[in-house]
mmCIF file of C-alpha atoms in Angstrom:
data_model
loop_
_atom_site.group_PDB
_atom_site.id
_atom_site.type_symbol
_atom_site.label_atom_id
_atom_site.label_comp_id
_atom_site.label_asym_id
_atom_site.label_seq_id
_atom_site.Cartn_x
_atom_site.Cartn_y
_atom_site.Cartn_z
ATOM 1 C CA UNK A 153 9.267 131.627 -3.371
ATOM 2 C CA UNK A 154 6.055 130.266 -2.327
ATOM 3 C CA UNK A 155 2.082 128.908 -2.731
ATOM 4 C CA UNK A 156 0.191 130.030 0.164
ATOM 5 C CA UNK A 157 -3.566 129.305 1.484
ATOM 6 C CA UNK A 158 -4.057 131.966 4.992
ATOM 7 C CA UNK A 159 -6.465 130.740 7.805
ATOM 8 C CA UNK A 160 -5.986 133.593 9.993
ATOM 9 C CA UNK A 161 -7.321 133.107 13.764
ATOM 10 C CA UNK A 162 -8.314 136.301 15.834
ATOM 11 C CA UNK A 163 -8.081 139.653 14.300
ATOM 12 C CA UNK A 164 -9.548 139.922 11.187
ATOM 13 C CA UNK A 165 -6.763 140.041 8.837
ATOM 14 C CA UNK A 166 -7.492 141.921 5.487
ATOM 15 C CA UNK A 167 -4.818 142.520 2.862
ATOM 16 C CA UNK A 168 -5.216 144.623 0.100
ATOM 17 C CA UNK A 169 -7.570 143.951 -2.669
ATOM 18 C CA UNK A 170 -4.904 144.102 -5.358
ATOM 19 C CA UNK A 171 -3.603 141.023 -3.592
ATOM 20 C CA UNK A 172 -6.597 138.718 -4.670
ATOM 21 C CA UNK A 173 -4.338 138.103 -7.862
ATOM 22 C CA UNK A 174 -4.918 135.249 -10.260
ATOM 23 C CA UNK A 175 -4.342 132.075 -9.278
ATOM 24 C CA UNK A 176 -1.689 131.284 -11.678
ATOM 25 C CA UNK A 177 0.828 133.706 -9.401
ATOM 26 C CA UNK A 178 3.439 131.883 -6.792
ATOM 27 C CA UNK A 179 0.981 132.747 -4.522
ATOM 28 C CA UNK A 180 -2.552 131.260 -4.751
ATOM 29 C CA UNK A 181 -5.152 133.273 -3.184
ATOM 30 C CA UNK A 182 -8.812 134.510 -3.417
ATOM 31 C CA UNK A 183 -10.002 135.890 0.016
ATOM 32 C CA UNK A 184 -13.583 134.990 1.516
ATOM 33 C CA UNK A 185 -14.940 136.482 4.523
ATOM 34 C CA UNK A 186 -16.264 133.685 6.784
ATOM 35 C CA UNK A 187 -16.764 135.926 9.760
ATOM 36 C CA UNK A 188 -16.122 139.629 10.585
ATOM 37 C CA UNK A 189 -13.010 138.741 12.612
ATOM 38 C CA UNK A 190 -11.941 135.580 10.151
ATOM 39 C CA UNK A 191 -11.053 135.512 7.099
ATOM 40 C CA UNK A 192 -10.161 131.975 4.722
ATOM 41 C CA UNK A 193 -7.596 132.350 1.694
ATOM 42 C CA UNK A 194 -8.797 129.323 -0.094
ATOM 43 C CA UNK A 195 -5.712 127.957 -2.955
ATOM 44 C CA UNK A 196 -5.994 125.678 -5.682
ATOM 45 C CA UNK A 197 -2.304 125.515 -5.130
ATOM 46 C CA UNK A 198 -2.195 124.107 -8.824
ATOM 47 C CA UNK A 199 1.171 123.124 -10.026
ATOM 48 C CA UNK A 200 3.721 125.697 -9.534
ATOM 49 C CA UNK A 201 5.487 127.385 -13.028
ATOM 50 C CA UNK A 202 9.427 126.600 -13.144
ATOM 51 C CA UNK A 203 10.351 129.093 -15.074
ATOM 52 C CA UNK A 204 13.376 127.379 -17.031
ATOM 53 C CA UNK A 205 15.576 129.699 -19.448
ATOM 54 C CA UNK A 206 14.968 132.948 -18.098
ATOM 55 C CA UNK A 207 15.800 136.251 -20.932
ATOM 56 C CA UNK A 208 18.132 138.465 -19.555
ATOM 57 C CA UNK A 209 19.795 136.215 -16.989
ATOM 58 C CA UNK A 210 21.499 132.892 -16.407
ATOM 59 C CA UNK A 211 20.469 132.668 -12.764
ATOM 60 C CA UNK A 212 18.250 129.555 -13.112
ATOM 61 C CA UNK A 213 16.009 128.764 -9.784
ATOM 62 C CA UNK A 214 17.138 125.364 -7.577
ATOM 63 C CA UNK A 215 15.297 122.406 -6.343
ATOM 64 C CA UNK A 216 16.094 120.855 -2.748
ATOM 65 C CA UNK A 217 18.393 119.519 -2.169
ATOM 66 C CA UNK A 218 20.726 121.632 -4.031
ATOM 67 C CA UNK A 219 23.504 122.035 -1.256
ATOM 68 C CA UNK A 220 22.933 126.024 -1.689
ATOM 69 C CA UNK A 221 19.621 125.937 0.093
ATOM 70 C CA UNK A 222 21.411 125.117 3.254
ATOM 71 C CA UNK A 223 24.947 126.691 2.785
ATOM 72 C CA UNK A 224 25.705 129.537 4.826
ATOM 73 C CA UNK A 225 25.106 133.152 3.372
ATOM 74 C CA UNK A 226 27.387 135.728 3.904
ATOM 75 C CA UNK A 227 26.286 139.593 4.574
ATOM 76 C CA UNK A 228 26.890 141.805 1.311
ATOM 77 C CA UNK A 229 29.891 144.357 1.881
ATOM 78 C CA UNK A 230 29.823 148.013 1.055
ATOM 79 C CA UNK A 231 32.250 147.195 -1.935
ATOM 80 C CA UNK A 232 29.879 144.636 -3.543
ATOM 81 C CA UNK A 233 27.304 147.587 -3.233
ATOM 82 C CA UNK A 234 29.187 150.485 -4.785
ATOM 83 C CA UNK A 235 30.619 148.138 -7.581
ATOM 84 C CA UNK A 236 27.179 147.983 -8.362
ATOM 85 C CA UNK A 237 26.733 144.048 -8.911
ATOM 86 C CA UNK A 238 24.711 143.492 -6.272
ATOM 87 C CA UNK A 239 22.159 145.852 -8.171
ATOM 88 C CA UNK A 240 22.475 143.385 -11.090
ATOM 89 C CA UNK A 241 22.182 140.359 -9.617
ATOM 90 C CA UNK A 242 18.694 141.881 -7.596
ATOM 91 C CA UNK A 243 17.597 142.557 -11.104
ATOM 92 C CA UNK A 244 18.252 139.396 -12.782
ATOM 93 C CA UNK A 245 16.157 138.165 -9.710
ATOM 94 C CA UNK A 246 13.431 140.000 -10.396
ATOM 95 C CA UNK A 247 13.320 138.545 -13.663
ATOM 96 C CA UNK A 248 13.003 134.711 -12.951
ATOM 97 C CA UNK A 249 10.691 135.731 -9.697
ATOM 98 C CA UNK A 250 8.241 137.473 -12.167
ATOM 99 C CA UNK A 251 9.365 134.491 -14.674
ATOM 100 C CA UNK A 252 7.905 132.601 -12.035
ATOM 101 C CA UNK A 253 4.611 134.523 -11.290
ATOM 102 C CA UNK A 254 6.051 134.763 -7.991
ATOM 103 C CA UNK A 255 5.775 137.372 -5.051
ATOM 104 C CA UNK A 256 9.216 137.349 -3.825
ATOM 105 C CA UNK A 257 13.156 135.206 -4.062
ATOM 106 C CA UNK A 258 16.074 134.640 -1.954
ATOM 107 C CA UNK A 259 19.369 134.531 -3.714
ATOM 108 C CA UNK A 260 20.462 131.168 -2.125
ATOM 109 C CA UNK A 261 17.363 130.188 -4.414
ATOM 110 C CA UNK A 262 19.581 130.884 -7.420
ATOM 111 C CA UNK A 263 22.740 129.617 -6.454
ATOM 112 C CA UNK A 264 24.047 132.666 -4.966
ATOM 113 C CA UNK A 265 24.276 132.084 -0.956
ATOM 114 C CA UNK A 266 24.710 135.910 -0.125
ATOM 115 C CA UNK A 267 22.242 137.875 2.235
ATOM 116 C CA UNK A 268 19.849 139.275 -0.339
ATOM 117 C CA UNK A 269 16.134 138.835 -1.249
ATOM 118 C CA UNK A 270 13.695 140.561 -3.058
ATOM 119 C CA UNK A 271 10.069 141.120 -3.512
ATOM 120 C CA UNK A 272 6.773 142.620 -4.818
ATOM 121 C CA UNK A 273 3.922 141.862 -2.947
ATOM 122 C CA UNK A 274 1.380 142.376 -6.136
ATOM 123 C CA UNK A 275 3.743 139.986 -8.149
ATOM 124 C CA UNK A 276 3.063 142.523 -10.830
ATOM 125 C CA UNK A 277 6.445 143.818 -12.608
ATOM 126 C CA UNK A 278 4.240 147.051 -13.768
ATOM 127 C CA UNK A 279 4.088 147.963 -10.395
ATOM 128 C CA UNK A 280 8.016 148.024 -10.283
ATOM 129 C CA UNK A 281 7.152 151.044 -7.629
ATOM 130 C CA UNK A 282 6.685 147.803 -5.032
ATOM 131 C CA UNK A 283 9.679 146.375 -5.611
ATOM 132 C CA UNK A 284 11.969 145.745 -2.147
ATOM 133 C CA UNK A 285 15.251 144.823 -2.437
ATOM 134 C CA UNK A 286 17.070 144.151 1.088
ATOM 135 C CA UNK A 287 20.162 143.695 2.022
ATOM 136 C CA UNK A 288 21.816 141.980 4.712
ATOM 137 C CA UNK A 289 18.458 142.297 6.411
ATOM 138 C CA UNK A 290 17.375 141.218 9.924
ATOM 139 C CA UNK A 291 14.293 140.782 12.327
ATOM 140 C CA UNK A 292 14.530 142.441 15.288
ATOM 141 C CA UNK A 293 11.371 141.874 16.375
ATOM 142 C CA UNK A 294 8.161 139.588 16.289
ATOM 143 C CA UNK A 295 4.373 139.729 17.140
ATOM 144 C CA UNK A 296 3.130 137.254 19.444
ATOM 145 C CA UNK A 297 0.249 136.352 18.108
ATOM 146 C CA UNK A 298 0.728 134.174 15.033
ATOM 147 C CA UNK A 299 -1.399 132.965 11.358
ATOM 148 C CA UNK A 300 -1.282 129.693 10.277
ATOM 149 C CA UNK A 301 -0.822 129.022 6.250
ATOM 150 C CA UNK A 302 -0.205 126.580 4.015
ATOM 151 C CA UNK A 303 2.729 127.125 1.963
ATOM 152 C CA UNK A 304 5.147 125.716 -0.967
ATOM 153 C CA UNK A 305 7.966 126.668 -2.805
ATOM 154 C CA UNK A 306 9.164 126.876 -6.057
ATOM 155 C CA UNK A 307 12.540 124.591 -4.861
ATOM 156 C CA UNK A 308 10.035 122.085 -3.532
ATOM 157 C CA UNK A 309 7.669 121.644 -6.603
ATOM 158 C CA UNK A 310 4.151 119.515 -6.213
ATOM 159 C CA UNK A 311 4.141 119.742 -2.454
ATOM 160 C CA UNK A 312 3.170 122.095 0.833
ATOM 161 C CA UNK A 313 2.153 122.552 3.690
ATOM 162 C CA UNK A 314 1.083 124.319 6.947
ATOM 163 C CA UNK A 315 2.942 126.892 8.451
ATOM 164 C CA UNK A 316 3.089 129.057 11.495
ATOM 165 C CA UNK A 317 4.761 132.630 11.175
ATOM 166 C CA UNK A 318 3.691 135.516 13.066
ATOM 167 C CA UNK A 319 1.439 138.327 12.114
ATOM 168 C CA UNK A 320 3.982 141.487 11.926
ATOM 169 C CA UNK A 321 7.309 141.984 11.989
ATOM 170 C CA UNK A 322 9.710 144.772 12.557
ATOM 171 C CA UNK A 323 12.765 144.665 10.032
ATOM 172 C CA UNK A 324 16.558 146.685 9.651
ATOM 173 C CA UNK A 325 18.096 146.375 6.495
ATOM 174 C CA UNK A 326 20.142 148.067 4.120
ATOM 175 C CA UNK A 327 18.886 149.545 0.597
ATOM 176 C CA UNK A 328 20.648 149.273 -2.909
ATOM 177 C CA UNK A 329 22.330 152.642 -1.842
ATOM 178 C CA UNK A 330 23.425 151.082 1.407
ATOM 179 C CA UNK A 331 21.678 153.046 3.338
ATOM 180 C CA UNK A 332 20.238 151.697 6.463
ATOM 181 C CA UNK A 333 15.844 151.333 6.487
ATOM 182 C CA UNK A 334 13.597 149.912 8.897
ATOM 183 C CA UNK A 335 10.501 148.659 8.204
ATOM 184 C CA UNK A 336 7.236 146.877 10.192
ATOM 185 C CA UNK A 337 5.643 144.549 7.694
ATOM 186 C CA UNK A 338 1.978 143.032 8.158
ATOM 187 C CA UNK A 339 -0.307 140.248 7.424
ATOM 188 C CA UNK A 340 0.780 139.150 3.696
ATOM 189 C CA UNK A 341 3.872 141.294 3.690
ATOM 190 C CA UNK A 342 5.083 139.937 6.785
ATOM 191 C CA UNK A 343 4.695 136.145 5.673
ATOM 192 C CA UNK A 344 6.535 137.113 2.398
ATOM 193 C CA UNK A 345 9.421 138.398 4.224
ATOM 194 C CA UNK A 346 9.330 135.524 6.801
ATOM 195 C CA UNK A 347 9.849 133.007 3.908
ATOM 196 C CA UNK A 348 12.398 134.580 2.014
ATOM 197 C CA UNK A 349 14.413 135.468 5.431
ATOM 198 C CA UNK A 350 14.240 131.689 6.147
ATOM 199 C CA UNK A 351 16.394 130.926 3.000
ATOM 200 C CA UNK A 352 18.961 133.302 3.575
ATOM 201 C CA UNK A 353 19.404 131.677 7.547
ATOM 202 C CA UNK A 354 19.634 127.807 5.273
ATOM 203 C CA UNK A 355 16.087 127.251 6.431
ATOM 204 C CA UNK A 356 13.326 125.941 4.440
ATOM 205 C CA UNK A 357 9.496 125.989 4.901
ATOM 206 C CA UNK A 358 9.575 122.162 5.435
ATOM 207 C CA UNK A 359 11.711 122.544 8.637
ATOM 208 C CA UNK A 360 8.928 124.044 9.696
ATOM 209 C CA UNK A 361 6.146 121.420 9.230
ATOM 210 C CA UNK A 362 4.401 119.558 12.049
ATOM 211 C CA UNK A 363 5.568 115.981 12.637
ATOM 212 C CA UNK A 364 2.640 115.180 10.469
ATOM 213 C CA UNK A 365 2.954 117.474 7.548
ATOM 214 C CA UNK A 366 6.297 116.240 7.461
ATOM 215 C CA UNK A 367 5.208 112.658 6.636
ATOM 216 C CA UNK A 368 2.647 113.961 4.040
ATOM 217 C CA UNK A 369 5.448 115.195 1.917
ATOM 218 C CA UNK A 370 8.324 113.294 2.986
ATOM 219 C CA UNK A 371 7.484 111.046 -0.452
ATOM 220 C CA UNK A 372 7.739 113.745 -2.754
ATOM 221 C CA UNK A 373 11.086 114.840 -0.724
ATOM 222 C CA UNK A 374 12.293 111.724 -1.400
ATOM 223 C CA UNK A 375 11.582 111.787 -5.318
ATOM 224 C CA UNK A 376 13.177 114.972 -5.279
ATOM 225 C CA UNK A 377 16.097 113.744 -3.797
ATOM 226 C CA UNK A 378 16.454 110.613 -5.707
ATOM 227 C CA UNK A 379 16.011 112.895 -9.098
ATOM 228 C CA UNK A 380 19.155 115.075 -7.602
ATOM 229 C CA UNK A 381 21.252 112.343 -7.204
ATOM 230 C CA UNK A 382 24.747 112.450 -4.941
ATOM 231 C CA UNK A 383 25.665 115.733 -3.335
ATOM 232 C CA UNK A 384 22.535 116.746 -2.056
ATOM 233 C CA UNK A 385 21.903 118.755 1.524
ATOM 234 C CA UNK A 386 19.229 117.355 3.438
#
């Protein structure tokens, strides 16, 4: 789950105006046309909301370095689908994601380091209609060209920083139902995807930083690791 401010370079980039939600959501935006072919997402980025005690679910979301942001995740069988827990566990996530005011979770995120995510891009839970639940998903294939945004995450409160993804994506997964979709995602969708995907592979947006954005935050990683204590996965 993530804060995000979009500079995107090029093509103008223009996401849908339901998206310009209020800046107290996971994600931080208000769009402002600087140029026909550029557009500026400017974020307050104010502090994110942990959500705590969540009603209807135990799953509680994890700071870094919990050693299940980096612990491998392993692909959901067709067993786990038909028993129908994976369709519980997606729907406890949906709870501490909107909990949040967030757009979209990865289960390593809650302690549970199978291939799973989910999302809404409004961040809205009456718009349940949005909601994407994928399963052992993959991306098969990437744009070239590439936005640059700056970005946080709910396991690494009080800090961000830029990030590169690129602009679409083309996506397999596998539905509640196990049956097989395929998807190309854009622009905001995209970069939603692109983070959650990260967690489920043990990456996190900081292993993504420049040499420099690294050494902006690397203080507040090191609070964060001091206030975990022993045990922790760098």
């Amino acid at each position: 789950m993530l804060c995000l401010s979009l500079l995107s370079r090029g093509a103008a980039f223009s996401p849908p105006s339901s998206l310009a939600i209020s800046a107290r959501r996971a994600f931080f935006v208000t769009p402002t046309v600087r140029q026909s072919t550029t557009f500026v997402f400017a974020s307050s980025l104010e502090k994110e909301l942990d959500p705590g005690v969540v009603e209807g679910t135990d799953l509680r979301v994890l700071k870094y370095p919990h050693p299940s942001l980096r612990a491998e995740n392993a692909e959901i069988t067709k067993e786990e689908l038909k028993d129908g827990s994976v369709a519980k566990i997606a729907k406890e996530m949906f709870l501490v994601m909107y909990a949040a005011e967030g757009v979209g979770l990865a289960a390593p995120q809650v302690g549970i380091n199978k291939r799973l995510m989910v999302y809404n891009e409004h961040g809205d839970p009456s718009k349940w209609l949005d909601e994407m639940v994928m399963v052992n998903p993959k991306i098969v294939s990437y744009s070239e060209g590439t936005d640059i945004a700056t970005e946080g995450c709910l396991s690494f409160p009080d800090m961000s920083g830029d990030v590169q993804r690129s602009k679409w994506i083309k996506v397999e997964a596998l539905n509640l139902k196990g049956k097989k979709v395929k998807r190309k995602f854009e622009g905001w969708e995209a970069r939603i995807f692109q983070h959650e995907y990260d967690h489920l592979d043990g990456t996190v947006y900081i292993d993504r930083l420049s040499e420099e954005g690294r050494k902006e935050v690397q203080p507040r990683l090191d609070d964060l690791i001091a206030e975990y204590g022993e045990g922790g996965e760098l």
